[in-house]
Amino acid sequence: MNRDLMIKQLEANKNTWDIVVVGGGATGLGAALESATRGYNTLLLEQDDFSKGTSSRSTKLVHGGVRYLAQGDVSLVLEALHERGLLMNNAPHLVRNQAFIIPTYAWWGGPFYTVGLKVYDMMAGKLGLGPSVHISKEKVLKSIPTLRTDGLKGGVIYHDGQFDDSRLAINLAQTFVENGGTILNYAKVTSLTKDSTGLINGLTFTDVESDKEYTINAKAVVNATGVWVDDIMHMDNPKEKANVKPSQGVHLILEKEFLQGDHAIMIPKTDDGRVLFAVPWHNKVVVGTTDTLVDHASLEPRALKQEVKFILDTAGRYLTRKPTAKDVKSIFAGLRPLAAPSGDSKKTKEISRSHKLIVSISGLVTITGGKWTTYRKMGEDTIDKAAMIAGLVDQKSVTKRMAIHGYLRNFDPQDPLYYYGSDISRIKQLIQEDSSLGELIHPSMDYIKAQIVWAARFEMARNVEDVLARRVRALFLDARASVEMAPEVARILAQELHKDETWQKDQIAAYTELAKGYILE
């Protein structure tokens, strides 16, 4: 996957594209892959980097949604559990079975949650990951020795999926290209074009790197821009009402010592009715999340003080050692693209997590809502609609059982490169050719220089942030350490992308400024 090659591919295409997808997050990538694998000539455009927005800032769970079951959204849970199983089969190098424990501090907690989770298991059917069972206080503490013991009665264990979100995004992009798709990051759509009858027949976009403007023709345009879908819809119709309510979710990263063992914690009902997770991830712990409606979408949303306080206070009530601001290695916020309610509700719990398709009078196909777990089904539904709008020959979906780039079943989970799957051998080949590429970039993190080279050559990383935030996860795991890594990343990237020293200095400065937002002072 090479950006220069993608530009050439784009410019060489003199035909009208069958489908153009705008948005390179989970939803857009799922739709684009669905389109290409049906044999449609497909282009995907992303204004920044793949998964830069919401799709790199999740709780890192591939899950059915236990809390949605409690809310009575049975159809969403059924769909998500099915998709969870498919994704685990299609990307075993990225998705793994994670055991969760719900600690119970009331006598009724064990039976209550056990019954509910048995229903969750039944709904998963053959794609279930393991049975839920009630366990004793002793077993709970053996699994999570850092859990508060006062009043602990026992717990319920259940299973869900855990993954690396931005790595899956990159692998989906690679799979899309391998199936004949053309993809560009840093390609910002500026307007939609229409024919004499008012139907959309293409769009214009700017290559942010070269500042060159392109006008392309398309039989159908898919708006899969997440929290920015209204921006594209307003290009089509300036009077279009808001279709998305952005909801902010904040996560804190703590050291593994706060959650010793391999089990995750799920607190099903906090003081304000929210769910709190503490999940092992890349030898750290992700703790979150919040659910706060915001007025405006931002590529770099920032956590509110009350959100940070809520997470630290709630985690502190369940852990033997209460985490403080000084313990936070990184903090990140993401915006969920919730489908806006028809009424005036301001409560996020009243806004559906299901996805929603909107077809404008002009033929613009917009997909809103949804979550990472159901990205494939969202893509399938979207392309069913877009293909009909475009008048394309009907083709059945083939993505249910299609291996995603990097697919590998037998690998060493202790290998720091495990999440590259089948690409591990190619990365190690780089080290054989140049032994210096086997060196660590930072002494406290297990990333090596070969990963920077790999990201530039084969994963379309264009700057220091692309590498440290999404190709490797340093920014999200230890923001301060990632700042110390920036000069070396800039140096190697400059060699790969043929940039000068001024570019390196600008990159280091820009990344240092960006990372300040991930450091809790």
PDB file of N, CA and C in Angstrom, residues 431-469:
ATOM      1  N   ILE A 431      15.102  -6.432   9.068  1.00  0.00           N
ATOM      2  CA  ILE A 431      16.157  -6.429  10.086  1.00  0.00           C
ATOM      3  C   ILE A 431      17.361  -7.244   9.605  1.00  0.00           C
ATOM      4  N   GLN A 432      17.086  -8.322   8.873  1.00  0.00           N
ATOM      5  CA  GLN A 432      18.192  -9.133   8.325  1.00  0.00           C
ATOM      6  C   GLN A 432      19.000  -8.312   7.329  1.00  0.00           C
ATOM      7  N   GLU A 433      18.313  -7.449   6.606  1.00  0.00           N
ATOM      8  CA  GLU A 433      18.992  -6.613   5.610  1.00  0.00           C
ATOM      9  C   GLU A 433      19.742  -5.449   6.258  1.00  0.00           C
ATOM     10  N   ASP A 434      19.252  -4.982   7.415  1.00  0.00           N
ATOM     11  CA  ASP A 434      19.895  -3.880   8.142  1.00  0.00           C
ATOM     12  C   ASP A 434      19.672  -4.115   9.634  1.00  0.00           C
ATOM     13  N   SER A 435      20.674  -4.616  10.314  1.00  0.00           N
ATOM     14  CA  SER A 435      20.529  -5.018  11.729  1.00  0.00           C
ATOM     15  C   SER A 435      20.158  -3.851  12.638  1.00  0.00           C
ATOM     16  N   SER A 436      20.486  -2.606  12.243  1.00  0.00           N
ATOM     17  CA  SER A 436      20.162  -1.454  13.082  1.00  0.00           C
ATOM     18  C   SER A 436      18.642  -1.278  13.230  1.00  0.00           C
ATOM     19  N   LEU A 437      17.881  -1.817  12.285  1.00  0.00           N
ATOM     20  CA  LEU A 437      16.428  -1.699  12.343  1.00  0.00           C
ATOM     21  C   LEU A 437      15.814  -2.569  13.439  1.00  0.00           C
ATOM     22  N   GLY A 438      16.608  -3.435  14.031  1.00  0.00           N
ATOM     23  CA  GLY A 438      16.140  -4.262  15.136  1.00  0.00           C
ATOM     24  C   GLY A 438      16.265  -3.562  16.481  1.00  0.00           C
ATOM     25  N   GLU A 439      16.839  -2.349  16.486  1.00  0.00           N
ATOM     26  CA  GLU A 439      17.030  -1.605  17.736  1.00  0.00           C
ATOM     27  C   GLU A 439      15.727  -0.986  18.225  1.00  0.00           C
ATOM     28  N   LEU A 440      15.595  -0.912  19.557  1.00  0.00           N
ATOM     29  CA  LEU A 440      14.428  -0.267  20.146  1.00  0.00           C
ATOM     30  C   LEU A 440      14.462   1.235  19.874  1.00  0.00           C
ATOM     31  N   ILE A 441      13.265   1.826  19.693  1.00  0.00           N
ATOM     32  CA  ILE A 441      13.192   3.276  19.516  1.00  0.00           C
ATOM     33  C   ILE A 441      13.270   3.965  20.874  1.00  0.00           C
ATOM     34  N   HIS A 442      12.735   3.304  21.908  1.00  0.00           N
ATOM     35  CA  HIS A 442      12.721   3.860  23.264  1.00  0.00           C
ATOM     36  C   HIS A 442      12.907   2.717  24.254  1.00  0.00           C
ATOM     37  N   PRO A 443      13.725   2.910  25.296  1.00  0.00           N
ATOM     38  CA  PRO A 443      14.024   1.811  26.222  1.00  0.00           C
ATOM     39  C   PRO A 443      12.818   1.283  26.999  1.00  0.00           C
ATOM     40  N   SER A 444      11.786   2.094  27.187  1.00  0.00           N
ATOM     41  CA  SER A 444      10.647   1.633  27.990  1.00  0.00           C
ATOM     42  C   SER A 444       9.501   1.075  27.148  1.00  0.00           C
ATOM     43  N   MET A 445       9.676   1.056  25.806  1.00  0.00           N
ATOM     44  CA  MET A 445       8.637   0.516  24.934  1.00  0.00           C
ATOM     45  C   MET A 445       9.274  -0.467  23.958  1.00  0.00           C
ATOM     46  N   ASP A 446       8.483  -1.457  23.524  1.00  0.00           N
ATOM     47  CA  ASP A 446       9.093  -2.525  22.723  1.00  0.00           C
ATOM     48  C   ASP A 446       8.966  -2.317  21.212  1.00  0.00           C
ATOM     49  N   TYR A 447       8.864  -1.067  20.776  1.00  0.00           N
ATOM     50  CA  TYR A 447       8.807  -0.784  19.345  1.00  0.00           C
ATOM     51  C   TYR A 447      10.212  -0.671  18.772  1.00  0.00           C
ATOM     52  N   ILE A 448      10.395  -1.215  17.562  1.00  0.00           N
ATOM     53  CA  ILE A 448      11.718  -1.193  16.937  1.00  0.00           C
ATOM     54  C   ILE A 448      11.691  -0.331  15.669  1.00  0.00           C
ATOM     55  N   LYS A 449      12.887   0.032  15.200  1.00  0.00           N
ATOM     56  CA  LYS A 449      13.014   0.949  14.063  1.00  0.00           C
ATOM     57  C   LYS A 449      12.426   0.372  12.775  1.00  0.00           C
ATOM     58  N   ALA A 450      12.450  -0.945  12.649  1.00  0.00           N
ATOM     59  CA  ALA A 450      11.903  -1.580  11.447  1.00  0.00           C
ATOM     60  C   ALA A 450      10.425  -1.260  11.275  1.00  0.00           C
ATOM     61  N   GLN A 451       9.726  -1.029  12.378  1.00  0.00           N
ATOM     62  CA  GLN A 451       8.299  -0.729  12.297  1.00  0.00           C
ATOM     63  C   GLN A 451       8.037   0.631  11.653  1.00  0.00           C
ATOM     64  N   ILE A 452       8.977   1.557  11.834  1.00  0.00           N
ATOM     65  CA  ILE A 452       8.848   2.876  11.197  1.00  0.00           C
ATOM     66  C   ILE A 452       9.008   2.730   9.682  1.00  0.00           C
ATOM     67  N   VAL A 453      10.033   1.973   9.293  1.00  0.00           N
ATOM     68  CA  VAL A 453      10.283   1.741   7.869  1.00  0.00           C
ATOM     69  C   VAL A 453       9.085   1.038   7.239  1.00  0.00           C
ATOM     70  N   TRP A 454       8.573   0.024   7.915  1.00  0.00           N
ATOM     71  CA  TRP A 454       7.431  -0.737   7.422  1.00  0.00           C
ATOM     72  C   TRP A 454       6.201   0.181   7.256  1.00  0.00           C
ATOM     73  N   ALA A 455       5.972   1.034   8.253  1.00  0.00           N
ATOM     74  CA  ALA A 455       4.814   1.936   8.225  1.00  0.00           C
ATOM     75  C   ALA A 455       4.891   2.885   7.029  1.00  0.00           C
ATOM     76  N   ALA A 456       6.099   3.367   6.732  1.00  0.00           N
ATOM     77  CA  ALA A 456       6.277   4.309   5.623  1.00  0.00           C
ATOM     78  C   ALA A 456       6.141   3.613   4.267  1.00  0.00           C
ATOM     79  N   ARG A 457       6.700   2.422   4.162  1.00  0.00           N
ATOM     80  CA  ARG A 457       6.726   1.745   2.859  1.00  0.00           C
ATOM     81  C   ARG A 457       5.421   1.032   2.503  1.00  0.00           C
ATOM     82  N   PHE A 458       4.765   0.469   3.511  1.00  0.00           N
ATOM     83  CA  PHE A 458       3.641  -0.423   3.215  1.00  0.00           C
ATOM     84  C   PHE A 458       2.324  -0.063   3.904  1.00  0.00           C
ATOM     85  N   GLU A 459       2.328   0.981   4.756  1.00  0.00           N
ATOM     86  CA  GLU A 459       1.103   1.318   5.483  1.00  0.00           C
ATOM     87  C   GLU A 459       0.707   2.796   5.326  1.00  0.00           C
ATOM     88  N   MET A 460       1.291   3.466   4.366  1.00  0.00           N
ATOM     89  CA  MET A 460       0.954   4.847   4.010  1.00  0.00           C
ATOM     90  C   MET A 460       1.065   5.833   5.168  1.00  0.00           C
ATOM     91  N   ALA A 461       1.988   5.600   6.100  1.00  0.00           N
ATOM     92  CA  ALA A 461       2.259   6.582   7.154  1.00  0.00           C
ATOM     93  C   ALA A 461       2.978   7.762   6.521  1.00  0.00           C
ATOM     94  N   ARG A 462       2.474   8.977   6.780  1.00  0.00           N
ATOM     95  CA  ARG A 462       3.012  10.159   6.112  1.00  0.00           C
ATOM     96  C   ARG A 462       3.704  11.126   7.056  1.00  0.00           C
ATOM     97  N   ASN A 463       3.570  10.921   8.355  1.00  0.00           N
ATOM     98  CA  ASN A 463       4.197  11.834   9.310  1.00  0.00           C
ATOM     99  C   ASN A 463       4.415  11.128  10.648  1.00  0.00           C
ATOM    100  N   VAL A 464       5.031  11.838  11.587  1.00  0.00           N
ATOM    101  CA  VAL A 464       5.373  11.253  12.889  1.00  0.00           C
ATOM    102  C   VAL A 464       4.118  10.817  13.643  1.00  0.00           C
ATOM    103  N   GLU A 465       3.072  11.631  13.576  1.00  0.00           N
ATOM    104  CA  GLU A 465       1.838  11.266  14.282  1.00  0.00           C
ATOM    105  C   GLU A 465       1.242   9.975  13.739  1.00  0.00           C
ATOM    106  N   ASP A 466       1.214   9.827  12.411  1.00  0.00           N
ATOM    107  CA  ASP A 466       0.683   8.590  11.821  1.00  0.00           C
ATOM    108  C   ASP A 466       1.364   7.366  12.419  1.00  0.00           C
ATOM    109  N   VAL A 467       2.684   7.460  12.576  1.00  0.00           N
ATOM    110  CA  VAL A 467       3.448   6.325  13.106  1.00  0.00           C
ATOM    111  C   VAL A 467       3.172   6.120  14.588  1.00  0.00           C
ATOM    112  N   LEU A 468       3.374   7.162  15.386  1.00  0.00           N
ATOM    113  CA  LEU A 468       3.328   6.998  16.847  1.00  0.00           C
ATOM    114  C   LEU A 468       1.921   6.885  17.422  1.00  0.00           C
ATOM    115  N   ALA A 469       0.930   7.371  16.700  1.00  0.00           N
ATOM    116  CA  ALA A 469      -0.442   7.280  17.207  1.00  0.00           C
ATOM    117  C   ALA A 469      -1.177   6.055  16.694  1.00  0.00           C
TER     118      ALA A 469
END
